[in-house]
PDB file of C-alpha atoms in Angstrom:
ATOM      1  CA  UNK N  27     105.180 124.772  85.263  1.00  0.00           C
ATOM      2  CA  UNK N  28     106.725 121.025  85.045  1.00  0.00           C
ATOM      3  CA  UNK N  29     109.238 122.298  82.245  1.00  0.00           C
ATOM      4  CA  UNK N  30     110.806 124.572  84.591  1.00  0.00           C
ATOM      5  CA  UNK N  31     112.584 121.540  86.754  1.00  0.00           C
ATOM      6  CA  UNK N  32     114.481 118.589  85.974  1.00  0.00           C
ATOM      7  CA  UNK N  33     113.235 115.097  87.000  1.00  0.00           C
ATOM      8  CA  UNK N  34     114.909 115.160  90.154  1.00  0.00           C
ATOM      9  CA  UNK N  35     115.319 118.293  92.208  1.00  0.00           C
ATOM     10  CA  UNK N  36     115.005 119.480  95.933  1.00  0.00           C
ATOM     11  CA  UNK N  37     113.633 122.415  97.621  1.00  0.00           C
ATOM     12  CA  UNK N  38     114.992 123.708 101.029  1.00  0.00           C
ATOM     13  CA  UNK N  39     113.403 126.607 102.864  1.00  0.00           C
ATOM     14  CA  UNK N  40     115.309 127.303 106.291  1.00  0.00           C
ATOM     15  CA  UNK N  41     113.968 129.653 108.896  1.00  0.00           C
ATOM     16  CA  UNK N  42     114.934 130.856 112.273  1.00  0.00           C
ATOM     17  CA  UNK N  43     111.112 131.493 113.639  1.00  0.00           C
ATOM     18  CA  UNK N  44     110.162 129.994 116.566  1.00  0.00           C
ATOM     19  CA  UNK N  45     107.367 127.521 116.688  1.00  0.00           C
ATOM     20  CA  UNK N  46     104.111 128.643 118.465  1.00  0.00           C
ATOM     21  CA  UNK N  47     101.863 126.145 120.300  1.00  0.00           C
ATOM     22  CA  UNK N  48      98.246 126.921 120.376  1.00  0.00           C
ATOM     23  CA  UNK N  49      96.092 125.633 123.222  1.00  0.00           C
ATOM     24  CA  UNK N  50      95.592 122.115 121.394  1.00  0.00           C
ATOM     25  CA  UNK N  51      99.578 121.912 121.571  1.00  0.00           C
ATOM     26  CA  UNK N  52      99.490 122.148 117.940  1.00  0.00           C
ATOM     27  CA  UNK N  53     101.777 124.275 115.844  1.00  0.00           C
ATOM     28  CA  UNK N  54      99.600 127.399 115.051  1.00  0.00           C
ATOM     29  CA  UNK N  55     102.535 129.206 112.857  1.00  0.00           C
ATOM     30  CA  UNK N  56     102.188 127.237 109.546  1.00  0.00           C
ATOM     31  CA  UNK N  57     104.816 129.340 107.952  1.00  0.00           C
ATOM     32  CA  UNK N  58     104.606 130.014 104.022  1.00  0.00           C
ATOM     33  CA  UNK N  59     107.634 127.552 103.647  1.00  0.00           C
ATOM     34  CA  UNK N  60     105.361 124.771 104.854  1.00  0.00           C
ATOM     35  CA  UNK N  61     102.273 125.932 102.638  1.00  0.00           C
ATOM     36  CA  UNK N  62     104.737 126.441  99.478  1.00  0.00           C
ATOM     37  CA  UNK N  63     106.306 122.847  99.962  1.00  0.00           C
ATOM     38  CA  UNK N  64     102.933 121.276 100.507  1.00  0.00           C
ATOM     39  CA  UNK N  65     101.743 122.796  97.455  1.00  0.00           C
ATOM     40  CA  UNK N  66     104.657 121.247  95.638  1.00  0.00           C
ATOM     41  CA  UNK N  67     103.656 117.926  96.731  1.00  0.00           C
ATOM     42  CA  UNK N  68      99.919 118.259  95.832  1.00  0.00           C
ATOM     43  CA  UNK N  69      99.866 120.451  92.893  1.00  0.00           C
ATOM     44  CA  UNK N  70     103.187 120.417  91.152  1.00  0.00           C
ATOM     45  CA  UNK N  71     104.653 117.027  91.626  1.00  0.00           C
ATOM     46  CA  UNK N  72     101.969 114.995  92.824  1.00  0.00           C
ATOM     47  CA  UNK N  73     103.038 111.299  92.088  1.00  0.00           C
ATOM     48  CA  UNK N  74     105.646 109.509  94.228  1.00  0.00           C
ATOM     49  CA  UNK N  75     108.374 109.649  94.747  1.00  0.00           C
ATOM     50  CA  UNK N  76     107.635 113.309  96.049  1.00  0.00           C
ATOM     51  CA  UNK N  77     108.134 114.010  99.679  1.00  0.00           C
ATOM     52  CA  UNK N  78     107.372 117.181 101.705  1.00  0.00           C
ATOM     53  CA  UNK N  79     109.177 117.154 105.315  1.00  0.00           C
ATOM     54  CA  UNK N  80     109.972 119.672 108.126  1.00  0.00           C
ATOM     55  CA  UNK N  81     113.071 119.176 110.267  1.00  0.00           C
ATOM     56  CA  UNK N  82     114.319 121.098 112.886  1.00  0.00           C
ATOM     57  CA  UNK N  83     117.923 121.581 114.764  1.00  0.00           C
ATOM     58  CA  UNK N  84     118.614 123.097 118.090  1.00  0.00           C
ATOM     59  CA  UNK N  85     121.020 122.774 121.004  1.00  0.00           C
ATOM     60  CA  UNK N  86     121.006 119.356 122.309  1.00  0.00           C
ATOM     61  CA  UNK N  87     119.909 120.447 125.539  1.00  0.00           C
ATOM     62  CA  UNK N  88     116.290 121.695 124.666  1.00  0.00           C
ATOM     63  CA  UNK N  89     114.326 121.991 121.287  1.00  0.00           C
ATOM     64  CA  UNK N  90     112.342 125.241 122.715  1.00  0.00           C
ATOM     65  CA  UNK N  91     115.081 127.689 122.027  1.00  0.00           C
ATOM     66  CA  UNK N  92     114.264 128.967 118.596  1.00  0.00           C
ATOM     67  CA  UNK N  93     115.558 125.709 116.398  1.00  0.00           C
ATOM     68  CA  UNK N  94     116.450 126.101 112.882  1.00  0.00           C
ATOM     69  CA  UNK N  95     113.717 124.752 111.105  1.00  0.00           C
ATOM     70  CA  UNK N  96     113.987 123.554 107.322  1.00  0.00           C
ATOM     71  CA  UNK N  97     110.860 122.887 105.151  1.00  0.00           C
ATOM     72  CA  UNK N  98     111.938 120.345 102.471  1.00  0.00           C
ATOM     73  CA  UNK N  99     110.610 119.203  99.061  1.00  0.00           C
ATOM     74  CA  UNK N 100     112.092 116.652  97.221  1.00  0.00           C
ATOM     75  CA  UNK N 101     110.915 115.175  93.671  1.00  0.00           C
ATOM     76  CA  UNK N 102     112.569 112.005  91.902  1.00  0.00           C
ATOM     77  CA  UNK N 103     114.445 110.485  94.745  1.00  0.00           C
ATOM     78  CA  UNK N 104     113.547 107.007  95.329  1.00  0.00           C
ATOM     79  CA  UNK N 105     116.065 107.023  98.436  1.00  0.00           C
ATOM     80  CA  UNK N 106     114.567 109.991 100.061  1.00  0.00           C
ATOM     81  CA  UNK N 107     114.202 108.406 103.475  1.00  0.00           C
ATOM     82  CA  UNK N 108     117.659 107.055 103.753  1.00  0.00           C
ATOM     83  CA  UNK N 109     118.763 110.409 102.664  1.00  0.00           C
ATOM     84  CA  UNK N 110     117.274 112.251 105.054  1.00  0.00           C
ATOM     85  CA  UNK N 111     118.398 110.196 107.596  1.00  0.00           C
ATOM     86  CA  UNK N 112     121.827 110.216 106.637  1.00  0.00           C
ATOM     87  CA  UNK N 113     121.592 114.056 106.113  1.00  0.00           C
ATOM     88  CA  UNK N 114     120.120 114.455 109.718  1.00  0.00           C
ATOM     89  CA  UNK N 115     123.205 112.030 111.210  1.00  0.00           C
ATOM     90  CA  UNK N 116     125.798 113.899 109.509  1.00  0.00           C
ATOM     91  CA  UNK N 117     124.447 117.440 110.505  1.00  0.00           C
ATOM     92  CA  UNK N 118     124.286 116.254 114.064  1.00  0.00           C
ATOM     93  CA  UNK N 119     127.697 115.040 114.215  1.00  0.00           C
ATOM     94  CA  UNK N 120     129.250 118.079 112.403  1.00  0.00           C
ATOM     95  CA  UNK N 121     127.308 120.902 114.157  1.00  0.00           C
ATOM     96  CA  UNK N 122     126.602 119.168 117.750  1.00  0.00           C
ATOM     97  CA  UNK N 123     122.740 120.011 117.300  1.00  0.00           C
ATOM     98  CA  UNK N 124     119.924 117.755 117.994  1.00  0.00           C
ATOM     99  CA  UNK N 125     117.892 117.177 114.623  1.00  0.00           C
ATOM    100  CA  UNK N 126     114.245 116.434 115.113  1.00  0.00           C
ATOM    101  CA  UNK N 127     111.785 115.404 111.907  1.00  0.00           C
ATOM    102  CA  UNK N 128     108.408 116.548 112.379  1.00  0.00           C
ATOM    103  CA  UNK N 129     106.762 114.995 109.586  1.00  0.00           C
ATOM    104  CA  UNK N 130     107.154 113.752 106.139  1.00  0.00           C
ATOM    105  CA  UNK N 131     104.500 113.431 103.530  1.00  0.00           C
ATOM    106  CA  UNK N 132     104.525 111.260 100.691  1.00  0.00           C
ATOM    107  CA  UNK N 133     103.192 112.063  97.143  1.00  0.00           C
ATOM    108  CA  UNK N 134     100.555 109.638  95.734  1.00  0.00           C
ATOM    109  CA  UNK N 135     101.478 106.171  95.459  1.00  0.00           C
ATOM    110  CA  UNK N 136     100.836 103.115  92.917  1.00  0.00           C
ATOM    111  CA  UNK N 137      99.881 105.614  89.820  1.00  0.00           C
ATOM    112  CA  UNK N 138     100.830 104.254  86.353  1.00  0.00           C
ATOM    113  CA  UNK N 139     100.218 106.921  83.593  1.00  0.00           C
ATOM    114  CA  UNK N 140      97.793 105.827  81.129  1.00  0.00           C
ATOM    115  CA  UNK N 141      97.434 102.514  82.487  1.00  0.00           C
ATOM    116  CA  UNK N 142      94.933 100.424  80.641  1.00  0.00           C
ATOM    117  CA  UNK N 143      94.074  96.992  82.487  1.00  0.00           C
ATOM    118  CA  UNK N 144      93.561  94.128  80.274  1.00  0.00           C
ATOM    119  CA  UNK N 145      89.801  93.195  79.839  1.00  0.00           C
ATOM    120  CA  UNK N 146      89.378  89.748  81.459  1.00  0.00           C
ATOM    121  CA  UNK N 147      86.977  87.127  80.020  1.00  0.00           C
ATOM    122  CA  UNK N 148      85.825  83.410  81.063  1.00  0.00           C
ATOM    123  CA  UNK N 149      88.367  82.157  78.649  1.00  0.00           C
ATOM    124  CA  UNK N 150      91.282  83.698  80.510  1.00  0.00           C
ATOM    125  CA  UNK N 151      90.325  81.027  83.471  1.00  0.00           C
ATOM    126  CA  UNK N 152      91.171  77.601  83.762  1.00  0.00           C
ATOM    127  CA  UNK N 153      88.117  75.589  83.372  1.00  0.00           C
ATOM    128  CA  UNK N 154      89.163  72.592  85.262  1.00  0.00           C
ATOM    129  CA  UNK N 155      87.849  71.322  88.644  1.00  0.00           C
ATOM    130  CA  UNK N 156      89.772  72.997  91.320  1.00  0.00           C
ATOM    131  CA  UNK N 157      90.716  69.637  92.690  1.00  0.00           C
ATOM    132  CA  UNK N 158      92.109  68.651  89.364  1.00  0.00           C
ATOM    133  CA  UNK N 159      94.109  71.868  89.211  1.00  0.00           C
ATOM    134  CA  UNK N 160      95.519  71.158  92.661  1.00  0.00           C
ATOM    135  CA  UNK N 161      96.925  67.545  91.976  1.00  0.00           C
TER     136      UNK N 161
END
């Protein structure tokens, strides 16, 4: 599956479905869009920079009138957060809709493929007394 995509890509899944809250106040209608984007983040493009986000737009007066919800997955974009902020701002200016970011999840951080740390021995350390090293 990795051969199907370039190093950088973005997936968008818009929907007009309303958000249903359960008794705990949590979103009970986890759509297939969210599951698909999370699957990309956890199984296909695991390592950072990969991001899964959910944003919505609605009339500025209320966020309850069936907002337009967009599930986003981005891979390879090191400027994802600033690009997302710019996209939200420009969309709000051009459409007069109010944007809301529900969440952004990042991929696995600090992984270096095939990293082999050096073997450290006593000879790698300075054997002078610490006071002598400090002077």
